């Protein structure tokens, strides 16, 4: 239950950062779709991509997806480019996936996970290892599991060493 509460807190922070109106009903839908696995940025990105009525314009939705995937706002040129991709028939959930699996998206996920759960910037060797794992197809949940089992996380939470 504490893990779900922590993740809901993270989801609410992320949603507020991209001005996404995350209600209790939205949280329940995201938690239900996640099942027993961890729900992270990916779930909020995919939820947002699948609910176009929740953002006022296509550009606002694309910018929110970009911020969630890459931890930075999209440039006007990027928004124009993604707009053309959408006009070509590519759905927003596919755009979210492309952003998440881009080199920049994978690096952003590594940085965000370490900052959120270890409270520090990752060492270059940690970023490299996490990057390789994500690039090879590991899920964010796999990396999160490793972070939560790490001595750094236990130390931060005040858990005695084993």
PDB file of C-alpha atoms in Angstrom:
ATOM      1  CA  UNK A   1       0.000   0.000   0.000  1.00  0.00           C
ATOM      2  CA  UNK A   2       2.870   2.386   0.770  1.00  0.00           C
ATOM      3  CA  UNK A   3       4.349   1.725  -2.668  1.00  0.00           C
ATOM      4  CA  UNK A   4       1.053   2.655  -4.336  1.00  0.00           C
ATOM      5  CA  UNK A   5       0.837   5.816  -2.243  1.00  0.00           C
ATOM      6  CA  UNK A   6       4.400   6.758  -3.226  1.00  0.00           C
ATOM      7  CA  UNK A   7       3.665   6.179  -6.892  1.00  0.00           C
ATOM      8  CA  UNK A   8       0.417   8.166  -6.728  1.00  0.00           C
ATOM      9  CA  UNK A   9       2.403  11.008  -5.173  1.00  0.00           C
ATOM     10  CA  UNK A  10       4.950  10.839  -8.023  1.00  0.00           C
ATOM     11  CA  UNK A  11       2.159  10.707 -10.622  1.00  0.00           C
ATOM     12  CA  UNK A  12       0.502  13.776  -9.110  1.00  0.00           C
ATOM     13  CA  UNK A  13       3.803  15.689  -9.133  1.00  0.00           C
ATOM     14  CA  UNK A  14       4.454  14.751 -12.759  1.00  0.00           C
ATOM     15  CA  UNK A  15       0.918  15.650 -13.779  1.00  0.00           C
ATOM     16  CA  UNK A  16       1.159  19.035 -12.085  1.00  0.00           C
ATOM     17  CA  UNK A  17       4.465  19.737 -13.826  1.00  0.00           C
ATOM     18  CA  UNK A  18       2.880  19.306 -17.265  1.00  0.00           C
ATOM     19  CA  UNK A  19      -0.408  20.961 -16.224  1.00  0.00           C
ATOM     20  CA  UNK A  20      -2.355  17.714 -16.645  1.00  0.00           C
ATOM     21  CA  UNK A  21      -5.655  17.703 -14.696  1.00  0.00           C
ATOM     22  CA  UNK A  22      -5.138  14.412 -12.849  1.00  0.00           C
ATOM     23  CA  UNK A  23      -8.268  13.590 -10.857  1.00  0.00           C
ATOM     24  CA  UNK A  24      -8.945  10.744  -8.453  1.00  0.00           C
ATOM     25  CA  UNK A  25     -10.749   8.895 -11.249  1.00  0.00           C
ATOM     26  CA  UNK A  26      -7.686   9.229 -13.490  1.00  0.00           C
ATOM     27  CA  UNK A  27      -5.454   7.867 -10.730  1.00  0.00           C
ATOM     28  CA  UNK A  28      -7.807   4.902 -10.248  1.00  0.00           C
ATOM     29  CA  UNK A  29      -7.715   4.154 -13.993  1.00  0.00           C
ATOM     30  CA  UNK A  30      -3.919   4.321 -14.092  1.00  0.00           C
ATOM     31  CA  UNK A  31      -3.554   2.132 -10.987  1.00  0.00           C
ATOM     32  CA  UNK A  32      -6.077  -0.390 -12.371  1.00  0.00           C
ATOM     33  CA  UNK A  33      -4.298  -0.566 -15.728  1.00  0.00           C
ATOM     34  CA  UNK A  34      -0.955  -1.033 -14.012  1.00  0.00           C
ATOM     35  CA  UNK A  35      -2.165  -4.050 -12.044  1.00  0.00           C
ATOM     36  CA  UNK A  36       0.438  -5.366  -9.621  1.00  0.00           C
ATOM     37  CA  UNK A  37       3.418  -3.851 -11.375  1.00  0.00           C
ATOM     38  CA  UNK A  38       4.842  -0.434 -10.671  1.00  0.00           C
ATOM     39  CA  UNK A  39       3.286   2.420 -12.586  1.00  0.00           C
ATOM     40  CA  UNK A  40       5.629   5.176 -13.569  1.00  0.00           C
ATOM     41  CA  UNK A  41       5.988   7.949 -16.107  1.00  0.00           C
ATOM     42  CA  UNK A  42       5.277   5.481 -18.880  1.00  0.00           C
ATOM     43  CA  UNK A  43       1.780   4.873 -17.557  1.00  0.00           C
ATOM     44  CA  UNK A  44       1.008   8.564 -17.230  1.00  0.00           C
ATOM     45  CA  UNK A  45       2.383   9.183 -20.733  1.00  0.00           C
ATOM     46  CA  UNK A  46       0.337   6.371 -22.219  1.00  0.00           C
ATOM     47  CA  UNK A  47      -2.779   7.430 -20.303  1.00  0.00           C
ATOM     48  CA  UNK A  48      -2.396  11.020 -21.468  1.00  0.00           C
ATOM     49  CA  UNK A  49      -1.776   9.866 -25.050  1.00  0.00           C
ATOM     50  CA  UNK A  50      -4.938   7.775 -24.973  1.00  0.00           C
ATOM     51  CA  UNK A  51      -7.149  10.537 -23.574  1.00  0.00           C
ATOM     52  CA  UNK A  52      -6.950  13.421 -26.073  1.00  0.00           C
ATOM     53  CA  UNK A  53      -9.911  15.201 -24.479  1.00  0.00           C
ATOM     54  CA  UNK A  54      -7.804  15.932 -21.379  1.00  0.00           C
ATOM     55  CA  UNK A  55      -5.593  18.524 -23.045  1.00  0.00           C
ATOM     56  CA  UNK A  56      -6.964  21.555 -24.865  1.00  0.00           C
ATOM     57  CA  UNK A  57      -4.953  21.280 -28.064  1.00  0.00           C
ATOM     58  CA  UNK A  58      -2.855  18.806 -29.982  1.00  0.00           C
ATOM     59  CA  UNK A  59       0.245  20.950 -29.395  1.00  0.00           C
ATOM     60  CA  UNK A  60      -0.417  21.024 -25.636  1.00  0.00           C
ATOM     61  CA  UNK A  61      -0.810  17.237 -25.555  1.00  0.00           C
ATOM     62  CA  UNK A  62       2.337  16.695 -27.625  1.00  0.00           C
ATOM     63  CA  UNK A  63       4.254  19.088 -25.383  1.00  0.00           C
ATOM     64  CA  UNK A  64       3.019  17.284 -22.252  1.00  0.00           C
ATOM     65  CA  UNK A  65       4.049  13.908 -23.701  1.00  0.00           C
ATOM     66  CA  UNK A  66       7.430  15.373 -24.595  1.00  0.00           C
ATOM     67  CA  UNK A  67       7.954  16.755 -21.084  1.00  0.00           C
ATOM     68  CA  UNK A  68       6.981  13.443 -19.476  1.00  0.00           C
ATOM     69  CA  UNK A  69       9.215  11.415 -21.781  1.00  0.00           C
ATOM     70  CA  UNK A  70      12.239  13.694 -21.938  1.00  0.00           C
ATOM     71  CA  UNK A  71      11.907  15.883 -18.826  1.00  0.00           C
ATOM     72  CA  UNK A  72      12.018  19.031 -20.919  1.00  0.00           C
ATOM     73  CA  UNK A  73       9.576  21.012 -23.013  1.00  0.00           C
ATOM     74  CA  UNK A  74       9.445  20.433 -26.740  1.00  0.00           C
ATOM     75  CA  UNK A  75      10.914  23.064 -29.011  1.00  0.00           C
ATOM     76  CA  UNK A  76       8.602  24.666 -31.593  1.00  0.00           C
ATOM     77  CA  UNK A  77      10.415  22.694 -34.312  1.00  0.00           C
ATOM     78  CA  UNK A  78       9.854  19.420 -32.427  1.00  0.00           C
ATOM     79  CA  UNK A  79       6.175  20.224 -31.971  1.00  0.00           C
ATOM     80  CA  UNK A  80       5.891  20.951 -35.687  1.00  0.00           C
ATOM     81  CA  UNK A  81       7.645  17.676 -36.473  1.00  0.00           C
ATOM     82  CA  UNK A  82       5.424  15.607 -34.192  1.00  0.00           C
ATOM     83  CA  UNK A  83       2.413  17.403 -35.658  1.00  0.00           C
ATOM     84  CA  UNK A  84       3.449  16.196 -39.113  1.00  0.00           C
ATOM     85  CA  UNK A  85       3.932  12.673 -37.744  1.00  0.00           C
ATOM     86  CA  UNK A  86       0.374  12.800 -36.353  1.00  0.00           C
ATOM     87  CA  UNK A  87      -0.946  14.009 -39.707  1.00  0.00           C
ATOM     88  CA  UNK A  88       0.692  10.950 -41.237  1.00  0.00           C
ATOM     89  CA  UNK A  89      -1.603   8.760 -39.149  1.00  0.00           C
ATOM     90  CA  UNK A  90       0.651   7.957 -36.189  1.00  0.00           C
ATOM     91  CA  UNK A  91      -1.333   7.923 -32.920  1.00  0.00           C
ATOM     92  CA  UNK A  92      -0.286   9.811 -29.794  1.00  0.00           C
ATOM     93  CA  UNK A  93       0.407   6.601 -27.865  1.00  0.00           C
ATOM     94  CA  UNK A  94       2.895   5.591 -30.577  1.00  0.00           C
ATOM     95  CA  UNK A  95       4.517   9.019 -30.399  1.00  0.00           C
ATOM     96  CA  UNK A  96       4.800   8.610 -26.606  1.00  0.00           C
ATOM     97  CA  UNK A  97       6.465   5.220 -27.126  1.00  0.00           C
ATOM     98  CA  UNK A  98       8.900   6.659 -29.704  1.00  0.00           C
ATOM     99  CA  UNK A  99       9.847   9.444 -27.299  1.00  0.00           C
ATOM    100  CA  UNK A 100      10.326   6.987 -24.411  1.00  0.00           C
ATOM    101  CA  UNK A 101      12.508   4.666 -26.473  1.00  0.00           C
ATOM    102  CA  UNK A 102      14.630   7.422 -27.996  1.00  0.00           C
ATOM    103  CA  UNK A 103      18.182   7.796 -26.706  1.00  0.00           C
ATOM    104  CA  UNK A 104      17.158  10.984 -24.925  1.00  0.00           C
ATOM    105  CA  UNK A 105      14.066   9.324 -23.449  1.00  0.00           C
ATOM    106  CA  UNK A 106      16.062   6.395 -22.096  1.00  0.00           C
ATOM    107  CA  UNK A 107      18.653   8.740 -20.573  1.00  0.00           C
ATOM    108  CA  UNK A 108      15.885  10.882 -19.026  1.00  0.00           C
ATOM    109  CA  UNK A 109      14.281   7.797 -17.463  1.00  0.00           C
ATOM    110  CA  UNK A 110      17.623   6.756 -15.932  1.00  0.00           C
ATOM    111  CA  UNK A 111      18.157  10.204 -14.447  1.00  0.00           C
ATOM    112  CA  UNK A 112      14.597  10.542 -13.169  1.00  0.00           C
ATOM    113  CA  UNK A 113      14.482   7.125 -11.496  1.00  0.00           C
ATOM    114  CA  UNK A 114      17.735   7.712  -9.644  1.00  0.00           C
ATOM    115  CA  UNK A 115      16.749  11.203  -8.534  1.00  0.00           C
ATOM    116  CA  UNK A 116      13.273  10.166  -7.413  1.00  0.00           C
ATOM    117  CA  UNK A 117      14.234   7.064  -5.482  1.00  0.00           C
ATOM    118  CA  UNK A 118      17.825   7.643  -4.400  1.00  0.00           C
ATOM    119  CA  UNK A 119      17.597  11.411  -3.987  1.00  0.00           C
ATOM    120  CA  UNK A 120      20.743  12.088  -5.970  1.00  0.00           C
ATOM    121  CA  UNK A 121      22.082  12.342  -9.469  1.00  0.00           C
ATOM    122  CA  UNK A 122      23.323   9.017 -10.809  1.00  0.00           C
ATOM    123  CA  UNK A 123      26.991   8.298 -11.332  1.00  0.00           C
ATOM    124  CA  UNK A 124      28.000   8.040 -15.006  1.00  0.00           C
ATOM    125  CA  UNK A 125      28.546   4.293 -14.592  1.00  0.00           C
ATOM    126  CA  UNK A 126      24.989   3.908 -13.222  1.00  0.00           C
ATOM    127  CA  UNK A 127      23.517   5.842 -16.136  1.00  0.00           C
ATOM    128  CA  UNK A 128      25.487   3.687 -18.563  1.00  0.00           C
ATOM    129  CA  UNK A 129      24.294   0.434 -16.996  1.00  0.00           C
ATOM    130  CA  UNK A 130      20.665   1.554 -16.734  1.00  0.00           C
ATOM    131  CA  UNK A 131      20.791   2.899 -20.286  1.00  0.00           C
ATOM    132  CA  UNK A 132      22.069  -0.428 -21.615  1.00  0.00           C
ATOM    133  CA  UNK A 133      19.351  -2.326 -19.745  1.00  0.00           C
ATOM    134  CA  UNK A 134      16.545  -0.089 -21.031  1.00  0.00           C
ATOM    135  CA  UNK A 135      17.932  -0.145 -24.554  1.00  0.00           C
ATOM    136  CA  UNK A 136      17.980  -3.951 -24.372  1.00  0.00           C
ATOM    137  CA  UNK A 137      14.264  -3.939 -23.535  1.00  0.00           C
ATOM    138  CA  UNK A 138      14.151  -3.927 -19.731  1.00  0.00           C
ATOM    139  CA  UNK A 139      11.112  -2.187 -18.251  1.00  0.00           C
ATOM    140  CA  UNK A 140      11.378   0.803 -15.935  1.00  0.00           C
ATOM    141  CA  UNK A 141       9.947  -1.484 -13.256  1.00  0.00           C
ATOM    142  CA  UNK A 142      13.003  -3.753 -13.525  1.00  0.00           C
ATOM    143  CA  UNK A 143      15.320  -0.808 -12.927  1.00  0.00           C
ATOM    144  CA  UNK A 144      13.142   0.441 -10.118  1.00  0.00           C
ATOM    145  CA  UNK A 145      13.278  -2.962  -8.438  1.00  0.00           C
ATOM    146  CA  UNK A 146      17.073  -2.850  -8.540  1.00  0.00           C
ATOM    147  CA  UNK A 147      17.099   0.693  -7.124  1.00  0.00           C
ATOM    148  CA  UNK A 148      14.722  -0.243  -4.290  1.00  0.00           C
ATOM    149  CA  UNK A 149      16.919  -3.210  -3.384  1.00  0.00           C
ATOM    150  CA  UNK A 150      20.085  -1.123  -3.401  1.00  0.00           C
ATOM    151  CA  UNK A 151      22.032  -0.176  -0.269  1.00  0.00           C
ATOM    152  CA  UNK A 152      21.682   3.507  -1.278  1.00  0.00           C
ATOM    153  CA  UNK A 153      17.892   3.311  -1.146  1.00  0.00           C
ATOM    154  CA  UNK A 154      17.906   1.445   2.154  1.00  0.00           C
ATOM    155  CA  UNK A 155      20.310   3.996   3.630  1.00  0.00           C
ATOM    156  CA  UNK A 156      18.147   6.897   2.426  1.00  0.00           C
ATOM    157  CA  UNK A 157      15.064   5.314   4.000  1.00  0.00           C
ATOM    158  CA  UNK A 158      16.886   4.543   7.241  1.00  0.00           C
ATOM    159  CA  UNK A 159      16.707   0.764   6.778  1.00  0.00           C
ATOM    160  CA  UNK A 160      19.520  -0.979   8.695  1.00  0.00           C
ATOM    161  CA  UNK A 161      22.175  -2.692   6.578  1.00  0.00           C
ATOM    162  CA  UNK A 162      21.689  -6.405   6.093  1.00  0.00           C
TER     163      UNK A 162
END
